[in-house]
mmCIF file of C-alpha atoms in Angstrom:
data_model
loop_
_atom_site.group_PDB
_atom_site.id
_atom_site.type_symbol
_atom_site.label_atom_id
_atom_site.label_comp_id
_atom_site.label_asym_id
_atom_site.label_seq_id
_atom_site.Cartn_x
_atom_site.Cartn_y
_atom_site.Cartn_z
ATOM 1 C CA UNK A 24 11.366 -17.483 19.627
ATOM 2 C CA UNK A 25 12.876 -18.055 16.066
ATOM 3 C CA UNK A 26 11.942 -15.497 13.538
ATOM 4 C CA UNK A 27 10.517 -15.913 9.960
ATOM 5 C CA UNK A 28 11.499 -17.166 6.808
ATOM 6 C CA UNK A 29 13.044 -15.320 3.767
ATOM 7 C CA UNK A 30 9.677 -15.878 2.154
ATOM 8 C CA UNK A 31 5.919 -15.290 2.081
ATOM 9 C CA UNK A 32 4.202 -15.341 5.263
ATOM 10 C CA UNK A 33 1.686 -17.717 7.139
ATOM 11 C CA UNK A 34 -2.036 -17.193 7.044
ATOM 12 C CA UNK A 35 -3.894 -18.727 10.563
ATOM 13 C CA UNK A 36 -7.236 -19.061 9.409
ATOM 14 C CA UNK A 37 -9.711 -19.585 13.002
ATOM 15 C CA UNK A 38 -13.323 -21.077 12.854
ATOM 16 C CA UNK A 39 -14.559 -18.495 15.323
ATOM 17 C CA UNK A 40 -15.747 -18.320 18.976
ATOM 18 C CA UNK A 41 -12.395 -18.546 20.469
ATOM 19 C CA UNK A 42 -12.849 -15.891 22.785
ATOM 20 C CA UNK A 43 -16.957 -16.741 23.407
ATOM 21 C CA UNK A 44 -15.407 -19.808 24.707
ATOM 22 C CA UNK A 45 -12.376 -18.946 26.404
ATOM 23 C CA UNK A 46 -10.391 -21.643 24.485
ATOM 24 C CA UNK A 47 -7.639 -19.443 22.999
ATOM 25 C CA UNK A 48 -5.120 -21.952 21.824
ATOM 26 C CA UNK A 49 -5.906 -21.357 18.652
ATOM 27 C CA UNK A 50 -4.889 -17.626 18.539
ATOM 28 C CA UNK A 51 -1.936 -18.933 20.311
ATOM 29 C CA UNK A 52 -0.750 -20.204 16.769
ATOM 30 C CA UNK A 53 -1.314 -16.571 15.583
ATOM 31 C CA UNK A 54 1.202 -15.206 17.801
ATOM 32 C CA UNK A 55 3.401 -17.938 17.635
ATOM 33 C CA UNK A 56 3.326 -17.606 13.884
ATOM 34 C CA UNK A 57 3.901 -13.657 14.425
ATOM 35 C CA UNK A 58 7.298 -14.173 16.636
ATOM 36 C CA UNK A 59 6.110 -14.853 20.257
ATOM 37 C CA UNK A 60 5.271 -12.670 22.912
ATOM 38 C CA UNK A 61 7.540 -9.794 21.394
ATOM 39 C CA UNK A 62 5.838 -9.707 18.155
ATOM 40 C CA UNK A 63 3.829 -6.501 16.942
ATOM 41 C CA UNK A 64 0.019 -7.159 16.170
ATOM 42 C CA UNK A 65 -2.278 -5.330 14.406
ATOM 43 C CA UNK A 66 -6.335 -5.868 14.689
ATOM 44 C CA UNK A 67 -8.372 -5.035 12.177
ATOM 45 C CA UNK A 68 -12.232 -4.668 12.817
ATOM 46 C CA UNK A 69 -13.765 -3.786 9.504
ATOM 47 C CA UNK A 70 -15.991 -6.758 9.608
ATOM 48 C CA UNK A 71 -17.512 -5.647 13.174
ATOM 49 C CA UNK A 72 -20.468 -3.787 13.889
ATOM 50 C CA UNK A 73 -19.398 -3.553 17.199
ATOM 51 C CA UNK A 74 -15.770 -2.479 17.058
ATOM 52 C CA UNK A 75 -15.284 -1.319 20.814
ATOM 53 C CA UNK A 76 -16.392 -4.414 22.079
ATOM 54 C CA UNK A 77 -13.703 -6.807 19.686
ATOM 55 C CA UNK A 78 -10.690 -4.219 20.662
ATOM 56 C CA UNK A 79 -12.096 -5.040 24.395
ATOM 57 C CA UNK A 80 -11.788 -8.871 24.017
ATOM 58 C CA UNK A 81 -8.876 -9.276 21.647
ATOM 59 C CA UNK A 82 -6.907 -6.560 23.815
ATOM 60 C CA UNK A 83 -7.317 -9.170 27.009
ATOM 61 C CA UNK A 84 -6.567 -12.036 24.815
ATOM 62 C CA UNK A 85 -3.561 -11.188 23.010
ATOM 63 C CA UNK A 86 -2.512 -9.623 26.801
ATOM 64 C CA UNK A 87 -3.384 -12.982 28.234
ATOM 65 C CA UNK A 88 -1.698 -14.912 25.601
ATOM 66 C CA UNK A 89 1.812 -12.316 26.034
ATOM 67 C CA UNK A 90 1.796 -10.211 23.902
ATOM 68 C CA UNK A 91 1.924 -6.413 24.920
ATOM 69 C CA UNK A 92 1.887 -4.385 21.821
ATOM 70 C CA UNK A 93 -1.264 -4.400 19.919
ATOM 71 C CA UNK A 94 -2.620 -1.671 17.727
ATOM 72 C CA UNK A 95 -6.261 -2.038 16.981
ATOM 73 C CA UNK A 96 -7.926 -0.165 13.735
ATOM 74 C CA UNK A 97 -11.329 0.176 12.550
ATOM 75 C CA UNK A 98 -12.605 0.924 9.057
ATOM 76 C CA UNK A 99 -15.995 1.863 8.414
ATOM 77 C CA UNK A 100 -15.493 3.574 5.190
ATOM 78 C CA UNK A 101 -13.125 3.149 2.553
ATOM 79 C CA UNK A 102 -11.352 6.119 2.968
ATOM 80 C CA UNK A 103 -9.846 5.120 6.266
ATOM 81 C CA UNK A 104 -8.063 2.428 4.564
ATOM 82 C CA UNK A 105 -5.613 5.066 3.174
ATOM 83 C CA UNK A 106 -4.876 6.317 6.933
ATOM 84 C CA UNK A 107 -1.069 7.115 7.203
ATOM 85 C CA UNK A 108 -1.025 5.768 11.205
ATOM 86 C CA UNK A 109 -2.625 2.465 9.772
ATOM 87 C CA UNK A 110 -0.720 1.690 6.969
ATOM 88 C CA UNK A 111 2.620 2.499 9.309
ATOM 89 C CA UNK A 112 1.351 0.181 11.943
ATOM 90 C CA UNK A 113 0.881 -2.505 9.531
ATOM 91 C CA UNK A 114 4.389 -1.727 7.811
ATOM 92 C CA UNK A 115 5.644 -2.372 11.419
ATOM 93 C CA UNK A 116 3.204 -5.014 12.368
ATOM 94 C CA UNK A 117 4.933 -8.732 12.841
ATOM 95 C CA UNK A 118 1.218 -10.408 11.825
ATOM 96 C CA UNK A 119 -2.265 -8.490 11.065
ATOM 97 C CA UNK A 120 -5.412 -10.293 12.336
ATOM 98 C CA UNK A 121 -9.142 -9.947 11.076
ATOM 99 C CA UNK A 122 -11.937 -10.013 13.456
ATOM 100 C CA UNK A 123 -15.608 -11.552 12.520
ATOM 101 C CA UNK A 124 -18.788 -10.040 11.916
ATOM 102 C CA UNK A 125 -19.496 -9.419 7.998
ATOM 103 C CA UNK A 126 -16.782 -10.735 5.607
ATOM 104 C CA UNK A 127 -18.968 -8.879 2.614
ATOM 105 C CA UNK A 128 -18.807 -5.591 5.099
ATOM 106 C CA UNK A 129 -14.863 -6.650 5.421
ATOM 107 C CA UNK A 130 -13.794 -7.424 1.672
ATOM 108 C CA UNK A 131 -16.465 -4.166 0.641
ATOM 109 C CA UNK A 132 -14.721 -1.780 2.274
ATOM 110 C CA UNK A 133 -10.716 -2.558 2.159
ATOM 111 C CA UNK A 134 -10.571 -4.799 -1.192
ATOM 112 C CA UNK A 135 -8.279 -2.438 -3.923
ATOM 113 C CA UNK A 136 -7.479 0.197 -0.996
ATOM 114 C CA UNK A 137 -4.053 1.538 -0.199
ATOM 115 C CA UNK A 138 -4.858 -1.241 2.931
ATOM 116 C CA UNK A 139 -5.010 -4.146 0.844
ATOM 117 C CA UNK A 140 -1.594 -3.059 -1.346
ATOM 118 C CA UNK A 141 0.165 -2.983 2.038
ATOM 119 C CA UNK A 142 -1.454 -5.982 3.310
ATOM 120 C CA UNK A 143 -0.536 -8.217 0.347
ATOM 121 C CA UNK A 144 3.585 -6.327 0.395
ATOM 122 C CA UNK A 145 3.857 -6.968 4.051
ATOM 123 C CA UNK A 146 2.632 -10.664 3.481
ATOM 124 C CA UNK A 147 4.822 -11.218 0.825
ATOM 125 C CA UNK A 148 7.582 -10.374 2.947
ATOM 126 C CA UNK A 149 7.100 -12.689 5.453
ATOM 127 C CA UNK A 150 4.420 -10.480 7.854
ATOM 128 C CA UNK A 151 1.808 -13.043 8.745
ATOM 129 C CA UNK A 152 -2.083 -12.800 8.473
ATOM 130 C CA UNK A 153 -4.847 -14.196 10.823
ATOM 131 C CA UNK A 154 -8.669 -13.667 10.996
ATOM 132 C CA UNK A 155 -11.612 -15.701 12.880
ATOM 133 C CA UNK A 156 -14.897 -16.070 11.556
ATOM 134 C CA UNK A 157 -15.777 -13.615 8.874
ATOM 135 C CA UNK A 158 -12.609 -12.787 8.898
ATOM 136 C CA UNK A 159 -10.831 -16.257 8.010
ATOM 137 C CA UNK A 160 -13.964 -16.252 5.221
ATOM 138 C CA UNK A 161 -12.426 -12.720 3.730
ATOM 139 C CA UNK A 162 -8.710 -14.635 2.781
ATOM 140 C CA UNK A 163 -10.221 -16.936 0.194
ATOM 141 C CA UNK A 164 -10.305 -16.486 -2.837
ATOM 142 C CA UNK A 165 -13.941 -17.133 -3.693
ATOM 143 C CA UNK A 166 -16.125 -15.708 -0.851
ATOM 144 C CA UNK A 167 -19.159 -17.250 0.664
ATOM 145 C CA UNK A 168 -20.361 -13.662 1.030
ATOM 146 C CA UNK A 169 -24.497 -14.624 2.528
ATOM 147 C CA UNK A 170 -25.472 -18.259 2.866
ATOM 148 C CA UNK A 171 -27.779 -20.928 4.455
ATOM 149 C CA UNK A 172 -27.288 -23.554 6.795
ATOM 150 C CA UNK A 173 -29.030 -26.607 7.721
ATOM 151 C CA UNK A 174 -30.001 -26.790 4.018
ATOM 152 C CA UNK A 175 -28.987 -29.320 1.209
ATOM 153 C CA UNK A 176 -26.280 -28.510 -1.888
ATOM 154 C CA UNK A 177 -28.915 -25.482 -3.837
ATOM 155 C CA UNK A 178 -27.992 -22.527 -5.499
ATOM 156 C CA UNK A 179 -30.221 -20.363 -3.098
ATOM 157 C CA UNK A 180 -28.122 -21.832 -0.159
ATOM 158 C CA UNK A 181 -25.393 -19.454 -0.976
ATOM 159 C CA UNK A 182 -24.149 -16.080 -2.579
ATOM 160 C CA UNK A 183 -20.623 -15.748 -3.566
ATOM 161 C CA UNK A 184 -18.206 -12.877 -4.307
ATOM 162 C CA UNK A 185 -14.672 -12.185 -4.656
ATOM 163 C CA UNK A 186 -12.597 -12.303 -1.298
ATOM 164 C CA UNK A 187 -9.072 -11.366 -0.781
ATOM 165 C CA UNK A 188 -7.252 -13.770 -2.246
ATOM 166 C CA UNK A 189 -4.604 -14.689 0.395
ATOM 167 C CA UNK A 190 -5.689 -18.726 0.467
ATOM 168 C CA UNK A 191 -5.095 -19.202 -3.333
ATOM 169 C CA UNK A 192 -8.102 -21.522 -4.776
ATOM 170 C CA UNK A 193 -9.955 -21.983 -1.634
ATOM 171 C CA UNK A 194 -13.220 -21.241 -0.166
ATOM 172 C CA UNK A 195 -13.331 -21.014 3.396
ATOM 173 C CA UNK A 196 -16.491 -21.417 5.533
ATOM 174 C CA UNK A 197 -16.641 -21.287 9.053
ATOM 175 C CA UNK A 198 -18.734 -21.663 12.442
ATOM 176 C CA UNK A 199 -19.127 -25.027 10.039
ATOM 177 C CA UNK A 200 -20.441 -27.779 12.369
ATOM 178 C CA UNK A 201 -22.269 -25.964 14.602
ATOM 179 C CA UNK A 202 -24.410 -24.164 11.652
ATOM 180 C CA UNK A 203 -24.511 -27.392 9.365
ATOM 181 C CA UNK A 204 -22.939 -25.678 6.803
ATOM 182 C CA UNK A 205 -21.815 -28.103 4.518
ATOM 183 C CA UNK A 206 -24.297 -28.274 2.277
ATOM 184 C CA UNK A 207 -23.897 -24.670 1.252
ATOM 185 C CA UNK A 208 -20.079 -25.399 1.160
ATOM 186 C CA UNK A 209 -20.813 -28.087 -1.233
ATOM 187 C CA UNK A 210 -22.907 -25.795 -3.556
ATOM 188 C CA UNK A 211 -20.208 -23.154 -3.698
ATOM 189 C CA UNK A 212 -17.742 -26.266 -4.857
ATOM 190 C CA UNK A 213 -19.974 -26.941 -7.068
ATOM 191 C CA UNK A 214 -20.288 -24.033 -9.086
ATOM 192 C CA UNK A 215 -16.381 -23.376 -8.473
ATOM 193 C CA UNK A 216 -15.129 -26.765 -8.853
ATOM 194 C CA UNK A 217 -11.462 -25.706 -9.419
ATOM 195 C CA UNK A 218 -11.500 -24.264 -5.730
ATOM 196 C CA UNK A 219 -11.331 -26.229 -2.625
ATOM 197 C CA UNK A 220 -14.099 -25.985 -0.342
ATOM 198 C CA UNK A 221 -12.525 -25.599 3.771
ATOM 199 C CA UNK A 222 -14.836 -25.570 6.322
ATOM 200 C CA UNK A 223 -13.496 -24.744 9.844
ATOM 201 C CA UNK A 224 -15.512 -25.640 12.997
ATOM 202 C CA UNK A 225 -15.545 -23.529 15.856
ATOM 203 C CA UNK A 226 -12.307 -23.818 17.764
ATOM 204 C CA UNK A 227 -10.521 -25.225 14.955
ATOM 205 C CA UNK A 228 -7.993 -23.609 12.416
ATOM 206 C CA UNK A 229 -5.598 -24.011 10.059
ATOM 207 C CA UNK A 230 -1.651 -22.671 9.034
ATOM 208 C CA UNK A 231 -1.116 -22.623 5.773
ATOM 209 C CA UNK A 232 3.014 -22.316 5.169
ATOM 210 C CA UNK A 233 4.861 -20.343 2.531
ATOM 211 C CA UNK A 234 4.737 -24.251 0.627
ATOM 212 C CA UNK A 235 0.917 -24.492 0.373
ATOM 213 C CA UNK A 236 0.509 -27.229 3.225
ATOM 214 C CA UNK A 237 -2.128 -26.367 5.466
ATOM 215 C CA UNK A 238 -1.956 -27.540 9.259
ATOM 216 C CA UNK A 239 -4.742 -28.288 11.709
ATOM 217 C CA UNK A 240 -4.355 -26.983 15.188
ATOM 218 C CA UNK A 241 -7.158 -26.357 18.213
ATOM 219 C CA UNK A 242 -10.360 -28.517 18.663
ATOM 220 C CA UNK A 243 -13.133 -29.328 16.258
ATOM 221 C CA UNK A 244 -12.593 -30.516 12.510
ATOM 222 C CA UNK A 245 -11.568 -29.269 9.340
ATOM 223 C CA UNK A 246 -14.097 -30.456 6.432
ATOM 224 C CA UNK A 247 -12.527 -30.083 3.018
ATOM 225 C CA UNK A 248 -14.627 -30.200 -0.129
ATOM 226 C CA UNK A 249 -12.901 -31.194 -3.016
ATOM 227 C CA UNK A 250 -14.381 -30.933 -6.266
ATOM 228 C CA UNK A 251 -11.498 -31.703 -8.759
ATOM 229 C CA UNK A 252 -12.602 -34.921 -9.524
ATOM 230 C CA UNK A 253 -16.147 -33.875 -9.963
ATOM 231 C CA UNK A 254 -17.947 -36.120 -12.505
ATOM 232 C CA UNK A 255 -21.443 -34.619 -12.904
ATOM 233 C CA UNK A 256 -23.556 -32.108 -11.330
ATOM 234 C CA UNK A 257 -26.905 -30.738 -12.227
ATOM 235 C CA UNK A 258 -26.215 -27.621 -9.932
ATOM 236 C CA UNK A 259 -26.765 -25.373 -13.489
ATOM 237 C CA UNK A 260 -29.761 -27.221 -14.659
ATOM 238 C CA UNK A 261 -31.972 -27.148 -11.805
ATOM 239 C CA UNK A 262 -34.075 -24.110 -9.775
ATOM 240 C CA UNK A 263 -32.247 -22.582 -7.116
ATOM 241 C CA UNK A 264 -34.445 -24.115 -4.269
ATOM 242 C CA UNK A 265 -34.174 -27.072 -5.475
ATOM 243 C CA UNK A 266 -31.238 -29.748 -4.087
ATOM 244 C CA UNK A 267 -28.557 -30.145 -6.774
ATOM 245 C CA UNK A 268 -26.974 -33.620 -8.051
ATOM 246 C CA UNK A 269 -23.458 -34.381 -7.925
ATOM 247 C CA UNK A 270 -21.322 -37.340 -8.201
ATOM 248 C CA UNK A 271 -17.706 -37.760 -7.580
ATOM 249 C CA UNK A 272 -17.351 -34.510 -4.989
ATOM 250 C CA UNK A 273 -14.524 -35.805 -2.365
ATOM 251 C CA UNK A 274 -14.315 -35.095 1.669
ATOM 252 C CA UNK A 275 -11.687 -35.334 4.431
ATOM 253 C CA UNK A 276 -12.597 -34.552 8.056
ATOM 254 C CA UNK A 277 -8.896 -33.321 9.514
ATOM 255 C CA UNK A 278 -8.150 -32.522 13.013
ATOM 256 C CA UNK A 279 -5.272 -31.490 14.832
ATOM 257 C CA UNK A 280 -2.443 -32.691 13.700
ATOM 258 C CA UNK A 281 -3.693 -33.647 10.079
ATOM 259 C CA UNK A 282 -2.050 -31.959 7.569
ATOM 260 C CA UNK A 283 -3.215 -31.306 3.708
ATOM 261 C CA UNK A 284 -1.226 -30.053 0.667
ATOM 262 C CA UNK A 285 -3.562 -27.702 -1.417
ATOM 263 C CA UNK A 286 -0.877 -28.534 -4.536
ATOM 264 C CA UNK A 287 -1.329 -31.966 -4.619
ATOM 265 C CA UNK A 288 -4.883 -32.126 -2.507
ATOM 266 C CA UNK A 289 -3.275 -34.640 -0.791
ATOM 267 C CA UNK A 290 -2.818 -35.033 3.084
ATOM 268 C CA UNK A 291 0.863 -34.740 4.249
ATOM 269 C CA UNK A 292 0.290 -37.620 6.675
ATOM 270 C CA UNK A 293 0.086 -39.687 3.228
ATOM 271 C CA UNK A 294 3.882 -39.579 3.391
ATOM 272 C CA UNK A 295 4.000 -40.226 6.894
ATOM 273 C CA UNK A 296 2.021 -43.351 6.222
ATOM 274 C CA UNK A 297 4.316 -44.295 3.358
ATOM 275 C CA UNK A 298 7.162 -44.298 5.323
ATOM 276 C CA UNK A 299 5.704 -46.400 7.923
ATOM 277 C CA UNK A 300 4.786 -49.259 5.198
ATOM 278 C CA UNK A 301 7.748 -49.212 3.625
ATOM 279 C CA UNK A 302 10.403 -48.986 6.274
ATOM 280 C CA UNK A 303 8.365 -48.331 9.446
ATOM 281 C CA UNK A 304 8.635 -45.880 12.078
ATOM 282 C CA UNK A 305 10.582 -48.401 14.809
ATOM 283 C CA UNK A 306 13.784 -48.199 12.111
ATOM 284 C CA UNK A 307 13.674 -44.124 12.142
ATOM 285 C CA UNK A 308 17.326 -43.187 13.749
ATOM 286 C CA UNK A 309 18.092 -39.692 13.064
ATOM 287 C CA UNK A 310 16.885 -37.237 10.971
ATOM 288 C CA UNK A 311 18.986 -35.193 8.209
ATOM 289 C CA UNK A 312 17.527 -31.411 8.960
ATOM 290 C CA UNK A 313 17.835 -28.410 6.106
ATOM 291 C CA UNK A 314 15.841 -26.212 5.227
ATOM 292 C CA UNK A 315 15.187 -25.660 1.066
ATOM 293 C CA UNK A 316 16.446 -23.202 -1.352
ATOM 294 C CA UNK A 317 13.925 -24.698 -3.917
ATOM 295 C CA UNK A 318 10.345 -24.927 -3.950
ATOM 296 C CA UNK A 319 8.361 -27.879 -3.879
ATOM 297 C CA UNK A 320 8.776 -29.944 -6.945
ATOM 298 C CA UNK A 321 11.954 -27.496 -7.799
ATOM 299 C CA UNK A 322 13.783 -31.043 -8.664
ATOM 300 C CA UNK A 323 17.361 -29.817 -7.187
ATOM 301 C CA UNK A 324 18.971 -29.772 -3.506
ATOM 302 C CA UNK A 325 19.581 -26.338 -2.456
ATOM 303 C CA UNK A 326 20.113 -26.487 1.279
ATOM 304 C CA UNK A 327 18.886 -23.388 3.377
ATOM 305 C CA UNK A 328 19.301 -22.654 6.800
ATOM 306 C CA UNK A 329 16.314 -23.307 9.710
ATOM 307 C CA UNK A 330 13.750 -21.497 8.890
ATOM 308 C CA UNK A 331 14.752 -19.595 6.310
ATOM 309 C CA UNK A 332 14.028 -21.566 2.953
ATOM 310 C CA UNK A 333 10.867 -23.359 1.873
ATOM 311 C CA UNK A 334 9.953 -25.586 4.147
ATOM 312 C CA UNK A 335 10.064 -23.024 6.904
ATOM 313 C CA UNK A 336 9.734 -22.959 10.867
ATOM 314 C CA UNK A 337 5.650 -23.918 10.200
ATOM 315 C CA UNK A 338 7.263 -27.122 8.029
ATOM 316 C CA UNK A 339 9.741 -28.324 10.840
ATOM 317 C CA UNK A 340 7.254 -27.673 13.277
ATOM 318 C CA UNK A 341 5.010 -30.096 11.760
ATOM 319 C CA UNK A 342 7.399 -32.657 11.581
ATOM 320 C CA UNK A 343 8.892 -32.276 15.256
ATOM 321 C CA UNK A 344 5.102 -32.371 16.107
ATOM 322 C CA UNK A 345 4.283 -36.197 14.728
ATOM 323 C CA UNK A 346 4.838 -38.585 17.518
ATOM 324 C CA UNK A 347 7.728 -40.256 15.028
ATOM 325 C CA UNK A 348 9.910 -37.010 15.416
ATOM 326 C CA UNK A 349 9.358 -36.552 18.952
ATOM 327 C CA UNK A 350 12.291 -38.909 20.427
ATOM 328 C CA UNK A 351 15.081 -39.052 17.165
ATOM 329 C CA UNK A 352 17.936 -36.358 17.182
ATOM 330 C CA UNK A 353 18.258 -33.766 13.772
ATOM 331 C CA UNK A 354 21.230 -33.822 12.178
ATOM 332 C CA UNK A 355 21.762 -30.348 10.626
ATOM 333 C CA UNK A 356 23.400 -29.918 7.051
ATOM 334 C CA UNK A 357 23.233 -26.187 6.692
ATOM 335 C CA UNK A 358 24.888 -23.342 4.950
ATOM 336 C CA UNK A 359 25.197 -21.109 8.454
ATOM 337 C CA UNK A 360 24.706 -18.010 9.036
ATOM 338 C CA UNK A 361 28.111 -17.152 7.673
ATOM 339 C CA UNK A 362 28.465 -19.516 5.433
ATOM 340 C CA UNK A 363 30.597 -22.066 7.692
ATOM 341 C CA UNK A 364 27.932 -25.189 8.060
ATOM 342 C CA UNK A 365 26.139 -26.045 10.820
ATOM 343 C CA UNK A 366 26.727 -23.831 13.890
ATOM 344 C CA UNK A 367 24.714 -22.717 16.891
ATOM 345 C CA UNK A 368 22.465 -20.391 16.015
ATOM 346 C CA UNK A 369 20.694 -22.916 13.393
ATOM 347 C CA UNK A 370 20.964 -25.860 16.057
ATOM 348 C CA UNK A 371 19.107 -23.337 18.576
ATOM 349 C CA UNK A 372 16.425 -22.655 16.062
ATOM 350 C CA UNK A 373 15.492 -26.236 16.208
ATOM 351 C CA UNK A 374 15.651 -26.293 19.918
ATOM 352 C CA UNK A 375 13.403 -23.341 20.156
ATOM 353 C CA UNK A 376 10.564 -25.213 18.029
ATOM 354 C CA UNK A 377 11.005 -28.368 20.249
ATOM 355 C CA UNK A 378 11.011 -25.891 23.370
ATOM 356 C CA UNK A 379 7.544 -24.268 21.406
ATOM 357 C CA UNK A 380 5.727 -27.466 21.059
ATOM 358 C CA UNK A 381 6.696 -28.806 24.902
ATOM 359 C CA UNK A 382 9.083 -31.249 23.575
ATOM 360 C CA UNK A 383 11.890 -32.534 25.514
ATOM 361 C CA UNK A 384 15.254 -33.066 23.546
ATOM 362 C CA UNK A 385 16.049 -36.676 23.112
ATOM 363 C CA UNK A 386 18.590 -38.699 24.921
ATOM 364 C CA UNK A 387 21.814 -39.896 23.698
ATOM 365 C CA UNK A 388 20.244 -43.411 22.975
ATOM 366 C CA UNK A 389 17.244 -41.969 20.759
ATOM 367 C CA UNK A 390 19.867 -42.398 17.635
ATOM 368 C CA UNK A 391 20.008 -46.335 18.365
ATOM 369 C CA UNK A 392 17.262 -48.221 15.932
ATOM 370 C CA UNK A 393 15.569 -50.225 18.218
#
């Protein structure tokens, strides 16, 4: 399994009742994400009022889904967010994940802890993060902390606090289809119009990459609210039970596969889509494979080797996933890992994604146009 990029980590946000349902592809992205079936979890049940019973399923899921060596914590008070075994297990941890429950209970009792300082290093270095439920709700940065469903866009739908800050200018919402939440998802937008409003059905997530382009994986839909081209609203005017107005409030329904830049707010299959229109997908030969020294919109060509630039092993596994990938070779232009070009260990990376995703390596006539 390739490892991680020289840069910040990934963040698998899950809609919630993967394990009610037995379905866990989903948290099969969070391992993959975290290295595999060698990697080094770490649950964390601060959300859960029933913290035996989570260690009890995740324990047979993670063991299920490979991977042997998980530690499982729970915090009930602040305090034992400063815990010297915890805060070494997460310094040794390959990915963290949050459990549901409360994401108020969550954020209350690790936000500004020793916990959260370690949390946000380790990220930073590459660890990744994952939480279902409450715990996808916790890594936004404005939290639906109580809420209504089945309710129009009011005021009184919803109560919002700070969350943790990990998805920058997001609001996540979750268990969103089968509680009709939109309409409280819509009334957070709308009184935070700068942040985007994700709602994640059950059995659905997302990967966000160290590039800000979110990926949809598992069943069900992501909903995104976006409120940057809001052009009125009466949300401020009117009583809190009563529906608010709002013109100009956009939506995307994604599923897997879809991707969505939260820089741009655009979907990454718009390029896709461009290239098809302009050249078309039956002329694709080869592909020229680096990864990037420079961020996105750096303006210069930096090549980095697989994985470990910008784009990332999340990036390339997006684009070996779209059926247009699938059957073309990748020509690598790399540094190496010495510094002498391409050479085996970066051509293995890419085989190792394509071996991830179930993807047979194409034949020597996939670089004929057809």
């Amino acid at each position: 399994m390739p490892g991680k990029a020289a840069t910040c980590g990934r963040i698998v946000a899950i809609g919630g009742a993967e394990i009610r349902s037995g379905d866990l592809d989903v948290l099969g992205h969070f391992v993959a994400c975290c290295g595999g079936h060698g990697a080094r979890v770490v649950v964390l049940t601060a959300a859960s009022r029933e913290p035996a019973e989570r260690n009890r399923d995740y324990a047979a899921a993670f063991r299920a889904l490979g991977v042997e060596e998980v530690a499982f914590f729970h915090q009930e008070h602040r305090e034992e967010a400063s815990d010297a075994a915890l805060l070494a297990a997460v310094d040794a941890a390959d990915g963290v994940f949050f459990t549901g429950g409360s994401q108020l209970k969550l954020v209350s009792t690790i936000a500004g802890t020793p916990l959260e300082a370690r949390l946000r290093a380790r990220y930073f270095a590459g660890m990744t993060l994952g939480g279902t439920s409450a715990g996808a709700s916790a890594l936004s940065t404005v939290m639906i902390a109580r809420g209504e469903g089945r309710v129009a866009a009011r005021l009184a739908a919803v109560r919002m606090s700070p969350g943790l800050g990990f998805v920058p200018q997001a609001i996540i919402d979750q268990h969103f289809r089968e509680r009709d939440r939109l309409g409280r998802l819509i009334a957070a937008v709308l009184c935070n119009p700068g942040m985007l409003g994700l709602g994640l059905d059950e059995g659905a997530a997302f990967v966000l990459d160290p590039v800000g382009c979110l990926s949809v994986v598992g069943r069900g839909t992501l909903t995104v609210v976006d409120g940057s081209a809001l052009e009125a609203t009466n949300v401020a005017a009117v009583p809190d039970q009563a529906p608010a107005a709002y013109a100009g409030v956009r939506l995307h329904a994604l599923c897997a596969g879809w991707s969505y830049d939260l820089a741009t707010r655009e979907g990454c299959e718009l390029a896709m889509a461009e290239f098809e229109r302009e050249i078309g997908f039956d002329r694709l030969a080869a592909v020229h494979a680096n990864d990037s020294k420079i961020p996105l919109g750096g303006m210069r060509d930096r090549h980095e080797n697989i994985g470990e630039g910008h784009i990332g092993y999340a990036g390339f596994r997006e684009i070996m996933r779209h059926p247009a990938f699938r059957d073309v070779p990748f020509l690598l232009e790399v540094p190496g890992i010495e510094g002498g070009g391409p050479d085996e260990e970066n051509v293995n990376r890419l085989k190792a994604i394509r071996e991830e995703l179930g993807i047979p390596a194409p034949g020597p006539a996939a670089a004929t146009p057809a």
